[in-house]
Structures are given as C-alpha cells and as structure tokens.
Tab-separated table of C-alpha atoms and ligand atoms in Angstrom:
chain	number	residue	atom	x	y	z
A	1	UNK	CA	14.027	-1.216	21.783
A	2	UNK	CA	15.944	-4.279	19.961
A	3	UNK	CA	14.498	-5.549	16.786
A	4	UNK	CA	14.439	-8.538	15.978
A	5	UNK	CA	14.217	-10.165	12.076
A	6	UNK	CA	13.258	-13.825	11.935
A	7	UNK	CA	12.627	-15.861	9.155
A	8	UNK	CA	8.859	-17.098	9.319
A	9	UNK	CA	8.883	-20.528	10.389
A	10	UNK	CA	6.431	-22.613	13.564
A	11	UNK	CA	8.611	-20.890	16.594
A	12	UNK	CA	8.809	-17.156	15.098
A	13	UNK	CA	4.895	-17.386	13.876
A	14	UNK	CA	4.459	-18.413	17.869
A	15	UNK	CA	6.524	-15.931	19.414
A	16	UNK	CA	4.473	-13.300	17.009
A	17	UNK	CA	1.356	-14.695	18.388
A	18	UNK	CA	2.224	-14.426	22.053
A	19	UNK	CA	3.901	-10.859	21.827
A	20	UNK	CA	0.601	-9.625	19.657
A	21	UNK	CA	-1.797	-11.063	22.213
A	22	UNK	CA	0.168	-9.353	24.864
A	23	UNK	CA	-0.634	-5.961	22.961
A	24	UNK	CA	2.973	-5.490	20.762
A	25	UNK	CA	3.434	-4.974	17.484
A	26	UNK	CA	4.600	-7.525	14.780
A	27	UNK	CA	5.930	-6.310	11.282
A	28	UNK	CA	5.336	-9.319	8.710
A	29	UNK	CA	4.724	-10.205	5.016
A	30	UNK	CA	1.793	-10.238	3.061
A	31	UNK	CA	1.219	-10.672	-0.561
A	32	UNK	CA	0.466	-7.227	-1.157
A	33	UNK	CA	3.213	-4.924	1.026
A	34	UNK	CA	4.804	-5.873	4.580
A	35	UNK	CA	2.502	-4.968	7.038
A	36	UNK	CA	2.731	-3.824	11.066
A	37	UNK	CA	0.546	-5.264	13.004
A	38	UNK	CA	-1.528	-5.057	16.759
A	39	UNK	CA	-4.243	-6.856	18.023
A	40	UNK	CA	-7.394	-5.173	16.490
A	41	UNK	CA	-9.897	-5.069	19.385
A	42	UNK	CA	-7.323	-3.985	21.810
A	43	UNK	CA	-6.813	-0.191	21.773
A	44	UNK	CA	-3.454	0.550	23.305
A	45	UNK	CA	-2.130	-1.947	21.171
A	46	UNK	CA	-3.617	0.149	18.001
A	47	UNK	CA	-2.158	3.401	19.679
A	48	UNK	CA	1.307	2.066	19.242
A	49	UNK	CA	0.961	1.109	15.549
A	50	UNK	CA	0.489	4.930	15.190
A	51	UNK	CA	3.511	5.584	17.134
A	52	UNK	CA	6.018	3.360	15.680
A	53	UNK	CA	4.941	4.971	12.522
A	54	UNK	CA	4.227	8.543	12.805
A	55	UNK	CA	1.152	8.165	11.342
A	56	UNK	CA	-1.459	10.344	11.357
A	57	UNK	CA	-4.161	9.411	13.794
A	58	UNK	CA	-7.399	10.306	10.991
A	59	UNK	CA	-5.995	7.490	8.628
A	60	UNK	CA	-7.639	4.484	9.688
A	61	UNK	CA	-6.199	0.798	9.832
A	62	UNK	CA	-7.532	-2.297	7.813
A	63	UNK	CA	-8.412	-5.199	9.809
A	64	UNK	CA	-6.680	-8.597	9.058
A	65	UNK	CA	-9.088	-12.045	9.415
A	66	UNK	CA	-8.138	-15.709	8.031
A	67	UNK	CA	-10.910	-16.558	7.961
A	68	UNK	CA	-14.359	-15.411	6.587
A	69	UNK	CA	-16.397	-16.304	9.715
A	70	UNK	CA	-14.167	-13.951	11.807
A	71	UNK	CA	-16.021	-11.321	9.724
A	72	UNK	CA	-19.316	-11.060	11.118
A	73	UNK	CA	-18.311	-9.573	14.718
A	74	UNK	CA	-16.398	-7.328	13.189
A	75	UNK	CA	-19.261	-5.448	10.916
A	76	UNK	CA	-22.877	-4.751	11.578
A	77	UNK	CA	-25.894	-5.899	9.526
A	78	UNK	CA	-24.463	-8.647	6.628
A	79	UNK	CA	-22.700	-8.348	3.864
A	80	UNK	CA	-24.798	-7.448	0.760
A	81	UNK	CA	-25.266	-9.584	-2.492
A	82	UNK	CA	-22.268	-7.653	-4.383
A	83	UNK	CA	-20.235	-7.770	-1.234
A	84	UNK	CA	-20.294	-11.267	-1.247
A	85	UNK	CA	-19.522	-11.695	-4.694
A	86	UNK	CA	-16.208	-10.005	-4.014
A	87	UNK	CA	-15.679	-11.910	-1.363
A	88	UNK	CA	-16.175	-15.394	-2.743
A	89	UNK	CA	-13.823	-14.396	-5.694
A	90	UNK	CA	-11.466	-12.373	-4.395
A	91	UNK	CA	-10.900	-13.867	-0.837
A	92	UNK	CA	-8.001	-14.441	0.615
A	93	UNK	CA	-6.336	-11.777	-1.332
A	94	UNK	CA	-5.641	-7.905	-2.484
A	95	UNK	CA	-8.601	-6.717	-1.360
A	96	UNK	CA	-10.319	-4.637	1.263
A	97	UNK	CA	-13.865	-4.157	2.071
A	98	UNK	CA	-15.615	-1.144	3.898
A	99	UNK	CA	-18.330	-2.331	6.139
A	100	UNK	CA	-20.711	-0.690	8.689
A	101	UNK	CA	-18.496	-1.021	12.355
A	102	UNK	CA	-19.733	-3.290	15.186
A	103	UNK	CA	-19.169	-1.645	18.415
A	104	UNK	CA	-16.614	-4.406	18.997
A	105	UNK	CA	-13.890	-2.426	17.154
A	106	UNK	CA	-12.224	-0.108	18.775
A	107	UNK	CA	-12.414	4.060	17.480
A	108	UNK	CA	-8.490	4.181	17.043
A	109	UNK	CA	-8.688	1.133	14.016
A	110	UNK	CA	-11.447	2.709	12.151
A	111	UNK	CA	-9.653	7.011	13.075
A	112	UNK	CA	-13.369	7.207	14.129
A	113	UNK	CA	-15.353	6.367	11.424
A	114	UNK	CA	-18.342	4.623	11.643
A	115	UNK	CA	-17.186	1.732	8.881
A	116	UNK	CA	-14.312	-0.864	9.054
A	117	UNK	CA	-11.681	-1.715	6.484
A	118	UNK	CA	-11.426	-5.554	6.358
A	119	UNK	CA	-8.732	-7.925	4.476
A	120	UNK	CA	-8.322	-11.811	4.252
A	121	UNK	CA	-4.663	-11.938	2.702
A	122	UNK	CA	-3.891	-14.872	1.110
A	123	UNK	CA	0.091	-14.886	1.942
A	124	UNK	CA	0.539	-18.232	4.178
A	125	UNK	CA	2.769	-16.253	6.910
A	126	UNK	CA	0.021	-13.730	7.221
A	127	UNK	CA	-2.864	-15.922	7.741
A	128	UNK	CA	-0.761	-17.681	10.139
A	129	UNK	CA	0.286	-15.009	12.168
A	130	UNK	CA	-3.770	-14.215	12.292
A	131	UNK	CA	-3.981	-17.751	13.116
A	132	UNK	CA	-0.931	-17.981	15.944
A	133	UNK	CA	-2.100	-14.587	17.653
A	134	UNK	CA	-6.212	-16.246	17.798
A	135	UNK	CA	-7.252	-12.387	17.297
A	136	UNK	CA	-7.700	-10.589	13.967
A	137	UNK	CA	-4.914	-8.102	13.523
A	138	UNK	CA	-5.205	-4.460	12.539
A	139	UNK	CA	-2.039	-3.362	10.093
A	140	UNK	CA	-1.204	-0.960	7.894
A	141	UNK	CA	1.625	-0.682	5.494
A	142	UNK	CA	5.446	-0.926	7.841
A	143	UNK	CA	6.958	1.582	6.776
A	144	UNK	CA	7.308	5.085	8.677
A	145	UNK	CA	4.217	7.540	7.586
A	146	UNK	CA	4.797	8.929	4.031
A	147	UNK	CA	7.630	6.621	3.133
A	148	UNK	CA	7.342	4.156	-0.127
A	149	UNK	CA	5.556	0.972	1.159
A	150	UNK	CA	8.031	-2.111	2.650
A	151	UNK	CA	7.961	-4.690	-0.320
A	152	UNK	CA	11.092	-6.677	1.744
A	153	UNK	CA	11.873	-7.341	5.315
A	154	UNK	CA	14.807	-4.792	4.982
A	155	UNK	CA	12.692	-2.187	3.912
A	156	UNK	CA	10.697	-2.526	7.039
A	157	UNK	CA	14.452	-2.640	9.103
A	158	UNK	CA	15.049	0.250	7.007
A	159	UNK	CA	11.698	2.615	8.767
A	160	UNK	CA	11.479	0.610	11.688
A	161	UNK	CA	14.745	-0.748	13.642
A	162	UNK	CA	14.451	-0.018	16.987
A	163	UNK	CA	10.562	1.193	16.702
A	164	UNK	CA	9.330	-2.428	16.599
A	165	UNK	CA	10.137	-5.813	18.312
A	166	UNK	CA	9.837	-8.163	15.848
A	167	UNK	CA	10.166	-8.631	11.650
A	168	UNK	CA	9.112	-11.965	10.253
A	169	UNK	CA	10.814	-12.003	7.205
A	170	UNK	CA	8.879	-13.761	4.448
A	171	UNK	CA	11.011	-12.198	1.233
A	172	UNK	CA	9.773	-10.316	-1.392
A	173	UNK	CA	5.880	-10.080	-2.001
A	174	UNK	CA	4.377	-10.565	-4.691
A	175	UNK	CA	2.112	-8.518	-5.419
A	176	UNK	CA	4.108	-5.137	-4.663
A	177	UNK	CA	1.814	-2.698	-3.685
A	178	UNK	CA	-1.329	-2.485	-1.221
A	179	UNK	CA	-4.967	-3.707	-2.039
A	180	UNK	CA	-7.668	-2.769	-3.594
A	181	UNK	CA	-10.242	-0.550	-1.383
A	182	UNK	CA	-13.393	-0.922	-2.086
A	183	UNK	CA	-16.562	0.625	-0.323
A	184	UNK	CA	-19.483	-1.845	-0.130
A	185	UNK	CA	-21.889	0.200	2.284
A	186	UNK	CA	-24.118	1.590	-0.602
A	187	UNK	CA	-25.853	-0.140	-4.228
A	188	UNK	CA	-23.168	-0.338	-6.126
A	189	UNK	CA	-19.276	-1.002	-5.080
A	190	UNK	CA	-16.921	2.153	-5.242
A	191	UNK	CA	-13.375	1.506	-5.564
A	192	UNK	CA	-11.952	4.057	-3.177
A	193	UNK	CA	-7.894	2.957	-3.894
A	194	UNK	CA	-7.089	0.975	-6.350
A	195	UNK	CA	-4.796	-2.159	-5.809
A	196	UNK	CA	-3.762	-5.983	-6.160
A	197	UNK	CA	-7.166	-6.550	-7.557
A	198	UNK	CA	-7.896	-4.565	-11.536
A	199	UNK	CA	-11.242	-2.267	-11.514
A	200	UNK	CA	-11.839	-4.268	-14.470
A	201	UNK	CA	-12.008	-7.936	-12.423
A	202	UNK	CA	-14.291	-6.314	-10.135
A	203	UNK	CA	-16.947	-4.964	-12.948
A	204	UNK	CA	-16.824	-8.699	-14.058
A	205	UNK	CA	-17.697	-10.534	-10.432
A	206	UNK	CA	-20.283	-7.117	-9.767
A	207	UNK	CA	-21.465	-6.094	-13.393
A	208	UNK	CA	-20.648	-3.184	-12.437
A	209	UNK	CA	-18.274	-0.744	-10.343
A	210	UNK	CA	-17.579	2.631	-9.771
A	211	UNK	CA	-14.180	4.310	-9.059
A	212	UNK	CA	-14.102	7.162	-6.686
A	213	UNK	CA	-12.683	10.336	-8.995
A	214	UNK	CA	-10.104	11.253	-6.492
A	215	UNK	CA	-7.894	8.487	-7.565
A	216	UNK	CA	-5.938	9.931	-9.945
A	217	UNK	CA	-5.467	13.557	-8.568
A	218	UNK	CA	-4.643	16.017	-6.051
A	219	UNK	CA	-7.049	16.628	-3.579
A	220	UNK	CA	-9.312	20.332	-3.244
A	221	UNK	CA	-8.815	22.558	-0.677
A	222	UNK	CA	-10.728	21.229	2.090
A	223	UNK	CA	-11.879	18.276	0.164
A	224	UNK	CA	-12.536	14.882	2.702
A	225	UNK	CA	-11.666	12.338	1.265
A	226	UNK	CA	-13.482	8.738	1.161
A	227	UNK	CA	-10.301	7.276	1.781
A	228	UNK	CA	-8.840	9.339	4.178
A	229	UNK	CA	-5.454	8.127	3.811
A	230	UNK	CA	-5.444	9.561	0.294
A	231	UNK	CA	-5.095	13.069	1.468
A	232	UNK	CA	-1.174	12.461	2.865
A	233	UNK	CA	1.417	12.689	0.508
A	234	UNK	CA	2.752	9.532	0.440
A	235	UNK	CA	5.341	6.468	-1.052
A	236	UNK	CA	7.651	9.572	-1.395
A	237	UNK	CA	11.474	9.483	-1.834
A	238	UNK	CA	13.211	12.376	-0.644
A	239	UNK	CA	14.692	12.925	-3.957
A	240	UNK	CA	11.990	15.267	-6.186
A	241	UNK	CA	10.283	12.912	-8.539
A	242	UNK	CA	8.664	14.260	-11.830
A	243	UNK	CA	7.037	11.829	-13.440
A	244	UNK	CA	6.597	12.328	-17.894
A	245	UNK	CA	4.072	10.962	-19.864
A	246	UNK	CA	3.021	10.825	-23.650
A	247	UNK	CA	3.714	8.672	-26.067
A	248	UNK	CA	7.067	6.501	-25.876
A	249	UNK	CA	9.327	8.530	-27.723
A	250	UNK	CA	8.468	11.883	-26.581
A	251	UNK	CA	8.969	11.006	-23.607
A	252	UNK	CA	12.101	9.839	-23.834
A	253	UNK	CA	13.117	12.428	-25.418
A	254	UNK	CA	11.465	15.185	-22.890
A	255	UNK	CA	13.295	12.730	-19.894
A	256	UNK	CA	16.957	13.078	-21.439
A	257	UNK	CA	16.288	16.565	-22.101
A	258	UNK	CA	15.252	17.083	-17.997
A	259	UNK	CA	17.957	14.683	-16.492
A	260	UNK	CA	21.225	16.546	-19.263
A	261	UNK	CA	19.634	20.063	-17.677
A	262	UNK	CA	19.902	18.378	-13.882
A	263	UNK	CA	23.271	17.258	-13.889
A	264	UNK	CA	24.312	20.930	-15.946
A	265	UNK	CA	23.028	22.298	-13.044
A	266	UNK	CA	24.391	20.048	-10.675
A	267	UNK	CA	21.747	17.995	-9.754
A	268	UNK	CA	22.296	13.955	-9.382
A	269	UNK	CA	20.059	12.775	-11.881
A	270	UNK	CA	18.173	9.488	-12.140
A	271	UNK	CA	15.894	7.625	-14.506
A	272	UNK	CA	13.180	5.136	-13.844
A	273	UNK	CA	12.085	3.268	-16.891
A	274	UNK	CA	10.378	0.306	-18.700
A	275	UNK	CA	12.896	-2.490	-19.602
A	276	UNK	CA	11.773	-2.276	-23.107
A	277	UNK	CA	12.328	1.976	-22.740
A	278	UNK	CA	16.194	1.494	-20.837
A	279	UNK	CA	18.039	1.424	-24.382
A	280	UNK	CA	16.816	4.879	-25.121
A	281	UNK	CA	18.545	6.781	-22.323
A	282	UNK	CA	22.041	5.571	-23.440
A	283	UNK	CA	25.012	6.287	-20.833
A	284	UNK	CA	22.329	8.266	-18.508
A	285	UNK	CA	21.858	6.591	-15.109
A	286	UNK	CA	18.421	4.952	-15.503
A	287	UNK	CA	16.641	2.039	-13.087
A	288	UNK	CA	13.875	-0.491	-14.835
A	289	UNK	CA	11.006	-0.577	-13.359
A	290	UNK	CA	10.065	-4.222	-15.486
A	291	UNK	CA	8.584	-5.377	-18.573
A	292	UNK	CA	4.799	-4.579	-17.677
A	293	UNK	CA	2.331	-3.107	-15.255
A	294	UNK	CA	2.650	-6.273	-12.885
A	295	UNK	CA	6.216	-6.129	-12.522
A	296	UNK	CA	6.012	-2.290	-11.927
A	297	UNK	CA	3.877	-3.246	-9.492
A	298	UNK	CA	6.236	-5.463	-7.709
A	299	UNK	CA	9.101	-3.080	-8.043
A	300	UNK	CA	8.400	0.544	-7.892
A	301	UNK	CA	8.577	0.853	-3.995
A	302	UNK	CA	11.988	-0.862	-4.219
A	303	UNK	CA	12.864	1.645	-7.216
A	304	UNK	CA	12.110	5.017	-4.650
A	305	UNK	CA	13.953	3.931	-1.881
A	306	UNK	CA	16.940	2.509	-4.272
A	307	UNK	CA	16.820	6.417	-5.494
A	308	UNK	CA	16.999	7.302	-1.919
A	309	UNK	CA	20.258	5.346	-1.550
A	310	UNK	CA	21.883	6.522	-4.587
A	311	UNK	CA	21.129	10.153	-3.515
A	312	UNK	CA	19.020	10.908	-6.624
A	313	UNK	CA	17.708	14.651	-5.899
A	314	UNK	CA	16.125	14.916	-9.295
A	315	UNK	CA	14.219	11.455	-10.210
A	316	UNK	CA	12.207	11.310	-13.613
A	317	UNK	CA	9.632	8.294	-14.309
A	318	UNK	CA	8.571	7.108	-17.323
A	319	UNK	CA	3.951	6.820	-16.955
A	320	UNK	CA	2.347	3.760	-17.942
A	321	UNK	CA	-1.384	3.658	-19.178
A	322	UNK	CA	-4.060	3.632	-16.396
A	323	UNK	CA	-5.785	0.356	-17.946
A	324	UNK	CA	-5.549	-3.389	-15.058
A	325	UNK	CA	-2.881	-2.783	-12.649
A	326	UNK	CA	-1.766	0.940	-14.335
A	327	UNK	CA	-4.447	2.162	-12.354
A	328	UNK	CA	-2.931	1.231	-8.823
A	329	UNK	CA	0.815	1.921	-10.348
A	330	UNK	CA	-0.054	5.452	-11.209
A	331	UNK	CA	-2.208	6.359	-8.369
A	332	UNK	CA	0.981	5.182	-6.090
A	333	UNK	CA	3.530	7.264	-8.262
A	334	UNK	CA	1.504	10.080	-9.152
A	335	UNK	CA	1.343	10.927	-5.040
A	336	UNK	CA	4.630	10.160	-4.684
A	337	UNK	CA	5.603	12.648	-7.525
A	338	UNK	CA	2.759	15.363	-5.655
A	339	UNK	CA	1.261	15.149	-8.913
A	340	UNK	CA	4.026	16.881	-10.404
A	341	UNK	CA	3.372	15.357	-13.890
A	342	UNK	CA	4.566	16.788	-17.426
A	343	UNK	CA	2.921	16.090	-20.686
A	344	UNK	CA	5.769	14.950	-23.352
A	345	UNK	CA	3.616	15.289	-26.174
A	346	UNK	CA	3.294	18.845	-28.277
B	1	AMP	P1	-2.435	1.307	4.588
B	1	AMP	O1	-2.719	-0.046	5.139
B	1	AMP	O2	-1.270	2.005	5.204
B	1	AMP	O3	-2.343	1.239	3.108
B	1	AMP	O4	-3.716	2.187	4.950
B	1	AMP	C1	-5.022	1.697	4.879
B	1	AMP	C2	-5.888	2.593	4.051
B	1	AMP	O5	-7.190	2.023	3.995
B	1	AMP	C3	-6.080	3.976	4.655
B	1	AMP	O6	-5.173	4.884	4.148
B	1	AMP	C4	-7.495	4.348	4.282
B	1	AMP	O7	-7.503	5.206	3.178
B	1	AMP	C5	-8.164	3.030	3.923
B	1	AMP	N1	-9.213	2.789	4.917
B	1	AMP	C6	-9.106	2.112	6.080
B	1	AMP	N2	-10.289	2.105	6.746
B	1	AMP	C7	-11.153	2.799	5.981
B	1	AMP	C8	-12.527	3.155	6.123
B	1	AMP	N3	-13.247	2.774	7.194
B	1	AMP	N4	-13.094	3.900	5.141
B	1	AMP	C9	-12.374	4.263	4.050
B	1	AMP	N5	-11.071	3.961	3.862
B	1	AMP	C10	-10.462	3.242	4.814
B	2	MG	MG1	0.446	2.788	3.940
C-alpha cells in the first residue's frame, strides 16, 4: 500500500472523509497525539486499525465525536451530574469519558467491554475530519503497538508507511501526550490514565476525584486492569531506559555515574534532562526534555524515538514530581522505562 502525507487543508479533509466512510483508515492530528482512525460503527473498518498497528485486540479504542449531541447514541442511560460537569469544562479537549455502551457500537471498539471510551478533541483538523467523514471515528494513538506515541506526521510515517493510506499532516501537537481517562459509570469520577487534563482541574469542576492506584506502577500477576491498555508495555524505545529520581543533585550525580560506567563498558550512552539540569552533565551526550512539566509533555515522545535514531542502548531520564501534568509525564515514562526506576537519594 502507498501512503500518502497531505497537509490538512478543504480537499485532503474531503478525501479523508470519503476514504473513512468507505471503511479505510486515516492517520491525523489531534491536540493530544496523532491519531489513526476508522469509522466507529463499522466493524471491519475497526479490525484494520488493529492490523495496521499490531495492536492487541483486548485494548479498546476511544471514540471521536465533534460534537456533544453525537454522544447520546453512542452510550446508554445519560450522562450523570459529574459527567456533565466534565464535559461542559473540559469539552472539546484532552479528555475521555467511560460510559455504559449502546448496542450501536460495535464489540471490536470497546475489545468487548460493556462501556465506551468517548473524546471531543478540540484540534480544528480533527473535528473536521469527524465532520468531513459525517460518522464519529474510533482512533487510537498512530503509532505501531508499544512504540512512543506520534507527536508529528513523521512519526506516524515513521510506524506506519505503507500500513496506512493516508497522513494529514497538521504539525506538531500541542499537547504531547494522550488524554485524560476518566471512568464516569459509578458516584464519583476515577481517573483511570492520566493526561492533557491535571487530576487536580478535575477535583475542582467535580469536588472531588479519585485516581485509580495502578497509575504509577507495574501491574500484579494476573491483575485486570481498569484500563486495559495499561497492562502493555508501552511508549518504549528500543534502547533500555532507566529512569533516576531524588533530589536534583543526586541525581545528577547517580546519572553521570551510570552513563561514565555505560560507555566503559561499551554501551552508547544518552541523557534526557531538564533544560535547567543540561549544564550538569558537562561533555556527556544529554537531550532536554524542556523547562517544565508541559513542555515535557510536548516533547518526551519525540525524545524516545530521537534516542532510537541516535542508537542510544543505555538511556537515563532525569523524574519530575508527580504534581499537574507530572502525573501523565511519569506514568508515560515510567512504562516506557518497565518501571525500571532508581532512587538517587542515600
Ligand atoms: P490509545 O488511544 O492508544 O491511547 O488507547 C486508548 C486507551 O483508552 C486504551 O488503552 C484503554 O486503556 C482506554 N480505554 C478505551 N476504552 C476503554 C473502556 N471502555 N474502559 C476503560 N478504558 C478504556
Ligand atoms: Mg496508544
């Protein structure tokens, strides 16, 4: 199959309509990762999402709307008070919501399940696309299963040349990593991934919130997860990634320490740091990850597949605290580390 990478404009957005309406697959931006998308209510279409990624078929798909009345034949029963809360904030944007299925959604989105995952992105090509293909799309992130999440049109050309017809390419998005998941069958809202949108914005539109404790670590033997797709190891480089943490100088000092024993023993050593961190690695190759949470955010995908390139086989990352948008940061780099974490400190 040829791919092809267009820039988003009225003729692309049209020929993306027409090819997902005939049951194909369209990669394309979004503010939170690139995503690759099928009609949602047709099933074959769904089935080749799966395919083009290698992804496993228990991890369901979220469903793309723009706009909120496309919601209700999606879901059974309505949304409850807190539910809509989120929603009047929050939408279009980072965040996903778990409702109770209608029978109108096909078994492959939802990997069987008897809720859907629902998203109203606010990214203009997105909502377009929605809008040019007059069906709500089901898409997860475009990249090939257990890869670091497309943040740029080449990353998806990268996973998926020759696997998909078609790449809008919208540049960079901005938010960097994939939305906030948040269950809002039962009383109170459970964040099940954390994402675009901070645990603490969500206490503030609910009053309250609760965090599902598998979010930051490994999984128990034969635990089932809430979120199913948090039992694959995923947003991995190839190169091993050990991730330090502690306070700033000890772990700087514990990181030069690892990378001077990896290149003595051969290894092809990299570090990924905080701008403000860079200066204390001196000659050592080293990456930034940004000033802040936020830009980590935006750039940490980019930084695991730029390690890739450089064939890093021994990658050490600074932690950041788990506080706004450390949460989702961490919970992305922790699983692409395996959880192989040192403490710097003592
Ligand atoms: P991705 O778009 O690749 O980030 O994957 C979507 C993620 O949303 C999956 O890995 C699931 O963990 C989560 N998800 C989708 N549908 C559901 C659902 N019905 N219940 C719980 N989590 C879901
Ligand atoms: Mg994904």
């Amino acid at each position: 199959m040829q791919t092809e990478l267009l820039p988003v404009n009225d003729e692309s957005l049209s020929r993306a309509g027409e090819l997902i309406r005939a049951g194909g697959l369209v990669a394309f931006p979004t503010e939170t990762v690139y995503g690759l998308g099928a009609n949602a209510l047709d099933a074959d279409a769904v089935r080749r999402i799966f395919e083009a990624k290698g992804r496993p078929g228990d991890n369901p798909l979220i469903v793309h709307i723009s706009r909120v009345d496309q919601l209700s034949p999606l879901i059974t029963g309505a949304p409850s008070p807190a539910a809509r809360a989120l929603m009047d904030a929050c939408w279009p944007g980072p965040m996903t919501l778990i409702f109770p299925k209608s029978p109108a959604v096909p078994a492959e989105v939802t990997a069987g399940l008897d809720t859907v995952a629902v998203r109203f992105p606010v990214h203009p090509a997105a909502r377009s696309l929605i809008e040019a293909a007059r069906r709500p799309i089901a898409a997860p992130s475009a990249n090939r299963s257990g890869r670091p999440s497309p943040t740029t049109a080449a990353h998806v050309l990268e996973d998926m040349d020759g696997r998909v017809p078609l790449i809008l390419d919208g540049g960079a998005c901005a938010v960097g990593l994939e939305s906030t998941v948040i269950d809002v069958t039962g009383d109170t809202p459970r964040i099940l991934r954390p994402g675009g949108v901070t645990p603490e914005r969500i206490a503030e539109i609910c009053g309250g919130v609760t965090v599902d404790d598998a979010v930051l670590r490994p999984l128990r033997e034969g635990e089932r997860p809430r979120s199913p797709g948090m039992k694959y190891r995923h947003y991995a480089p190839t190169g091993a990634l050990t991730i330090v943490q502690g306070g700033a100088d000890a772990v700087a000092g514990k990181i030069r320490m690892l990378y001077d024993a990896a290149l003595a023993g051969g290894k092809s050593p990299l570090i990924l740091a905080l701008d403000g961190h860079i200066d204390a690695y001196g000659d050592r190759r080293c990456l930034s990850l940004g000033a802040d949470a936020e830009a980590m955010a935006r750039s940490m995908f980019a930084r695991l597949r730029d390690a890739d390139a450089l064939g890093a086989d021994a990658i050490f990352s600074e932690a950041i605290p788990t506080d706004g948008m450390g949460l989702a940061v961490m919970n992305r780099l922790e699983r692409a580390a395996g959880f192989n974490i040192l403490e710097a400190d003592g």
